[in-house]
Tab-separated table of C-alpha atoms in Angstrom:
chain	number	residue	atom	x	y	z
B	1	ARG	CA	-12.619	10.627	-12.652
B	2	GLU	CA	-13.797	12.196	-8.996
B	3	LYS	CA	-11.678	13.357	-6.437
B	4	LYS	CA	-10.958	11.487	-3.452
B	5	THR	CA	-10.533	13.627	-0.411
B	6	TRP	CA	-7.649	12.135	1.567
B	7	SER	CA	-6.539	13.079	5.271
B	8	CYS	CA	-3.107	12.454	6.898
B	9	ALA	CA	-1.383	12.435	10.884
B	10	ARG	CA	2.304	12.713	11.066
B	11	TRP	CA	4.691	11.110	13.907
B	12	LEU	CA	8.312	12.346	14.404
B	13	PHE	CA	10.786	9.283	15.581
B	14	ASP	CA	13.311	10.258	18.028
B	15	ALA	CA	16.333	8.659	16.405
B	16	THR	CA	18.204	8.147	19.674
B	17	THR	CA	15.543	6.324	21.481
B	18	SER	CA	13.639	5.579	18.830
B	19	ALA	CA	10.471	6.899	20.593
B	20	PRO	CA	7.697	8.683	19.049
B	21	ARG	CA	7.756	12.693	19.733
B	22	GLN	CA	4.817	14.477	19.977
B	23	PRO	CA	2.773	14.344	16.671
B	24	SER	CA	3.249	17.178	14.458
B	25	PHE	CA	-0.472	18.052	14.193
B	26	SER	CA	-3.600	16.884	15.471
B	27	HIS	CA	-5.073	13.654	14.392
B	28	SER	CA	-7.654	11.382	15.696
B	29	HIS	CA	-7.326	8.017	18.118
B	30	HIS	CA	-8.693	6.127	14.719
B	31	HIS	CA	-4.898	7.171	13.302
B	32	GLN	CA	-3.236	6.129	16.269
B	33	ASN	CA	-5.553	2.252	16.176
B	34	ALA	CA	-4.703	1.789	12.323
B	35	MET	CA	-1.104	2.702	12.408
B	36	ALA	CA	-0.974	0.222	16.093
B	37	ALA	CA	-2.978	-2.708	13.970
B	38	ALA	CA	-0.894	-2.538	10.622
B	39	ALA	CA	2.390	-2.790	12.994
B	40	THR	CA	0.916	-5.993	14.658
B	41	THR	CA	-0.040	-7.618	11.859
B	42	THR	CA	2.896	-7.335	9.986
B	43	THR	CA	4.765	-8.941	12.858
B	44	ALA	CA	2.249	-11.711	13.259
B	45	ALA	CA	2.427	-12.567	9.631
B	46	ALA	CA	6.661	-12.753	10.176
B	47	ARG	CA	6.288	-14.414	12.836
B	48	ALA	CA	3.809	-16.908	11.563
B	49	ALA	CA	5.395	-17.591	8.083
B	50	PRO	CA	6.603	-21.364	7.716
B	51	ALA	CA	9.986	-22.195	7.492
B	52	ALA	CA	11.598	-22.375	3.255
B	53	THR	CA	10.791	-25.382	2.099
B	54	SER	CA	12.668	-27.028	-1.119
B	55	ARG	CA	9.739	-26.324	-3.475
B	56	GLU	CA	10.820	-24.809	-7.306
B	57	VAL	CA	11.612	-20.793	-7.180
B	58	LEU	CA	9.727	-19.415	-10.007
B	59	SER	CA	11.818	-16.082	-11.378
B	60	PHE	CA	11.417	-14.638	-14.918
B	61	ASP	CA	12.399	-11.556	-16.546
B	62	SER	CA	11.067	-8.542	-15.613
B	63	GLY	CA	12.505	-6.045	-17.794
B	64	HIS	CA	13.371	-3.566	-15.556
B	65	THR	CA	16.565	-1.730	-16.420
B	66	GLU	CA	17.963	-1.597	-13.257
B	67	LEU	CA	18.170	-3.046	-10.102
B	68	VAL	CA	14.550	-3.828	-8.626
B	69	HIS	CA	13.662	-3.250	-4.910
B	70	ASP	CA	10.618	-4.556	-4.565
B	71	ALA	CA	8.011	-7.684	-5.281
B	72	GLN	CA	4.423	-7.941	-3.964
B	73	LEU	CA	1.651	-10.046	-4.796
B	74	ASP	CA	-1.944	-8.696	-4.548
B	75	TYR	CA	-4.491	-10.212	-2.162
B	76	TYR	CA	-5.317	-12.752	-4.749
B	77	GLY	CA	-2.282	-14.056	-5.799
B	78	ARG	CA	-3.104	-13.478	-9.415
B	79	ARG	CA	-0.912	-10.022	-9.574
B	80	LEU	CA	2.704	-9.151	-9.296
B	81	ALA	CA	3.296	-5.568	-8.643
B	82	THR	CA	7.697	-4.490	-8.793
B	83	CYS	CA	9.185	-1.635	-8.701
B	84	SER	CA	12.684	-0.277	-9.372
B	85	SER	CA	15.419	2.219	-9.103
B	86	ASP	CA	14.494	2.612	-13.531
B	87	ARG	CA	11.606	5.038	-11.778
B	88	THR	CA	8.967	2.138	-12.853
B	89	ILE	CA	6.425	0.005	-11.558
B	90	LYS	CA	5.137	-3.043	-13.279
B	91	VAL	CA	2.175	-5.330	-12.630
B	92	PHE	CA	2.461	-8.977	-13.925
B	93	GLU	CA	-0.586	-11.291	-14.438
B	94	LEU	CA	0.128	-14.951	-13.528
B	95	ASP	CA	-1.286	-18.061	-13.928
B	96	ALA	CA	-2.720	-21.245	-12.087
B	97	ASP	CA	0.961	-22.426	-12.011
B	98	GLY	CA	2.308	-18.745	-10.442
B	99	ASN	CA	4.129	-18.488	-14.213
B	100	ALA	CA	4.150	-14.166	-14.762
B	101	SER	CA	3.128	-13.106	-18.330
B	102	ALA	CA	5.764	-12.416	-20.554
B	103	THR	CA	4.979	-8.839	-20.805
B	104	PRO	CA	3.574	-6.713	-17.678
B	105	SER	CA	0.062	-5.475	-17.813
B	106	ALA	CA	0.932	-2.011	-16.991
B	107	VAL	CA	3.730	-0.363	-16.516
B	108	LEU	CA	3.252	2.899	-13.948
B	109	ARG	CA	5.350	5.785	-14.323
B	110	GLY	CA	5.298	8.871	-12.478
B	111	ALA	CA	8.359	8.497	-9.674
B	112	ASP	CA	11.075	10.751	-10.029
B	113	GLY	CA	13.546	8.529	-8.432
B	114	PRO	CA	13.912	4.886	-7.409
B	115	VAL	CA	10.791	3.356	-6.011
B	116	TRP	CA	11.223	1.374	-3.199
B	117	GLN	CA	7.841	-0.219	-2.373
B	118	VAL	CA	4.538	-1.117	-3.324
B	119	ALA	CA	1.813	-2.159	-1.188
B	120	TRP	CA	-1.541	-3.448	-2.484
B	121	ALA	CA	-4.530	-2.704	-0.749
B	122	HIS	CA	-7.204	-5.013	0.179
B	123	PRO	CA	-9.672	-5.407	-3.104
B	124	ARG	CA	-12.495	-4.136	-1.423
B	125	PHE	CA	-11.092	-0.654	-2.230
B	126	GLY	CA	-10.833	-1.669	-5.518
B	127	ASN	CA	-7.250	-1.958	-7.510
B	128	VAL	CA	-5.258	0.035	-5.317
B	129	LEU	CA	-1.473	0.461	-5.092
B	130	ALA	CA	0.690	2.750	-2.967
B	131	SER	CA	4.337	3.405	-3.797
B	132	ALA	CA	7.160	4.567	-1.771
B	133	SER	CA	10.077	6.583	-3.444
B	134	TYR	CA	13.559	8.561	-3.234
B	135	ASP	CA	11.614	11.358	-4.641
B	136	ARG	CA	10.274	11.763	-1.244
B	137	ARG	CA	6.155	11.389	-2.517
B	138	VAL	CA	3.558	8.811	-1.616
B	139	LEU	CA	2.065	7.658	-4.753
B	140	VAL	CA	-1.352	6.157	-4.675
B	141	TRP	CA	-2.640	4.395	-7.672
B	142	GLN	CA	-5.833	2.847	-8.350
B	143	GLU	CA	-7.032	0.720	-11.519
B	144	ASP	CA	-10.040	2.216	-13.563
B	145	SER	CA	-12.860	-0.200	-15.753
B	146	GLN	CA	-10.900	0.467	-18.553
B	147	LYS	CA	-7.649	-1.298	-16.834
B	148	GLN	CA	-6.206	2.448	-16.865
B	149	TRP	CA	-4.296	3.266	-13.572
B	150	HIS	CA	-4.015	6.782	-12.484
B	151	VAL	CA	-2.536	8.451	-9.454
B	152	VAL	CA	-5.372	9.083	-7.509
B	153	HIS	CA	-3.317	10.837	-4.697
B	154	ALA	CA	0.048	12.158	-4.109
B	155	TYR	CA	1.822	12.932	-0.761
B	156	THR	CA	4.528	15.554	-1.045
B	157	GLU	CA	4.754	16.606	2.651
B	158	HIS	CA	8.098	14.234	3.313
B	159	GLU	CA	11.708	16.027	3.367
B	160	LEU	CA	13.799	13.064	2.143
B	161	SER	CA	13.048	9.594	0.870
B	162	VAL	CA	10.098	7.418	1.613
B	163	ASN	CA	11.219	4.046	2.097
B	164	ALA	CA	8.194	1.991	3.452
B	165	VAL	CA	4.626	1.716	2.823
B	166	ALA	CA	1.814	-0.470	4.827
B	167	TRP	CA	-1.439	-0.626	4.669
B	168	ALA	CA	-3.881	-1.301	7.778
B	169	PRO	CA	-6.295	-3.571	7.938
B	170	HIS	CA	-9.191	-3.256	5.605
B	171	GLU	CA	-11.692	-2.934	8.583
B	172	TYR	CA	-9.927	0.037	9.745
B	173	GLY	CA	-10.709	1.714	5.828
B	174	LEU	CA	-8.172	2.638	3.461
B	175	VAL	CA	-5.572	3.667	5.750
B	176	LEU	CA	-1.780	3.711	4.914
B	177	ALA	CA	1.035	4.199	7.262
B	178	CYS	CA	4.327	5.799	5.405
B	179	ALA	CA	7.898	6.027	6.637
B	180	SER	CA	10.719	8.206	5.802
B	181	SER	CA	14.153	9.051	6.533
B	182	ASP	CA	13.076	12.665	7.659
B	183	SER	CA	12.520	10.722	10.874
B	184	HIS	CA	8.408	10.704	10.510
B	185	VAL	CA	5.883	8.415	10.286
B	186	SER	CA	2.810	9.804	8.104
B	187	VAL	CA	-0.789	8.266	7.923
B	188	LEU	CA	-2.823	8.899	4.869
B	189	SER	CA	-6.902	7.859	5.258
B	190	ARG	CA	-9.693	8.029	2.519
B	191	ALA	CA	-12.642	9.995	3.480
B	192	ASP	CA	-15.089	8.030	1.639
B	193	ALA	CA	-13.494	4.680	2.357
B	194	ALA	CA	-13.801	4.839	6.532
B	195	ALA	CA	-14.000	1.843	8.759
B	196	PRO	CA	-17.497	0.297	9.081
B	197	ARG	CA	-19.248	0.866	12.159
B	198	ALA	CA	-19.621	-1.935	14.509
B	199	GLY	CA	-23.298	-2.279	12.926
B	200	GLN	CA	-22.181	-2.799	10.069
B	201	GLN	CA	-19.202	-4.770	10.512
B	202	GLN	CA	-21.322	-6.839	12.079
B	203	GLN	CA	-23.415	-7.542	9.761
B	204	GLN	CA	-20.853	-8.389	7.117
B	205	GLN	CA	-19.719	-10.967	8.976
B	206	GLN	CA	-23.154	-12.600	9.528
B	207	GLN	CA	-23.050	-12.137	5.773
B	208	GLN	CA	-19.928	-13.967	5.129
B	209	GLN	CA	-20.875	-16.574	7.819
B	210	GLN	CA	-23.845	-17.649	5.354
B	211	GLN	CA	-21.896	-18.057	2.704
B	212	GLN	CA	-19.855	-20.161	3.671
């Protein structure tokens, strides 16, 4: 598999004021915009979420042997990724009614501690998952053409548990924000998946409008 180059920027947050301190090393303005956009999108989605209805709640046995911490649908709502204290991530296929397959299509093993959260990247980058775990690592997983999942990047610079991960909007490229108990937020980006230039982005929008 072709090796991809990832870069990183880090912010240190003051626990008493919640204000970001000076970054621990130099970073680009692109990284700041990406993290701000990710935070804004998350907030907007939470505020726009509709009130709970009386619709039936679907549940199934994930097969995890310990507590399940997170479950995330992919962009199309056809796959569900779960993570657990049993150190595994499971990927389930969903049918048209939202029912999960009896057995997972994949079980991802690589964490050395409880996995707290998973996040799907936009499908323009393929089937990509990020995971945050107690072992202080962020793992980026990708599914290949043979339906096999591999760790394509492991970020190991945090000093304490990594508790959350979130992808920026795809317009910014493949950019991932990671929050840790060490009071740092790291922003990872892949060089070959940079944000499209203004002209390219406008052309893509025009093509989408024509297709509609």
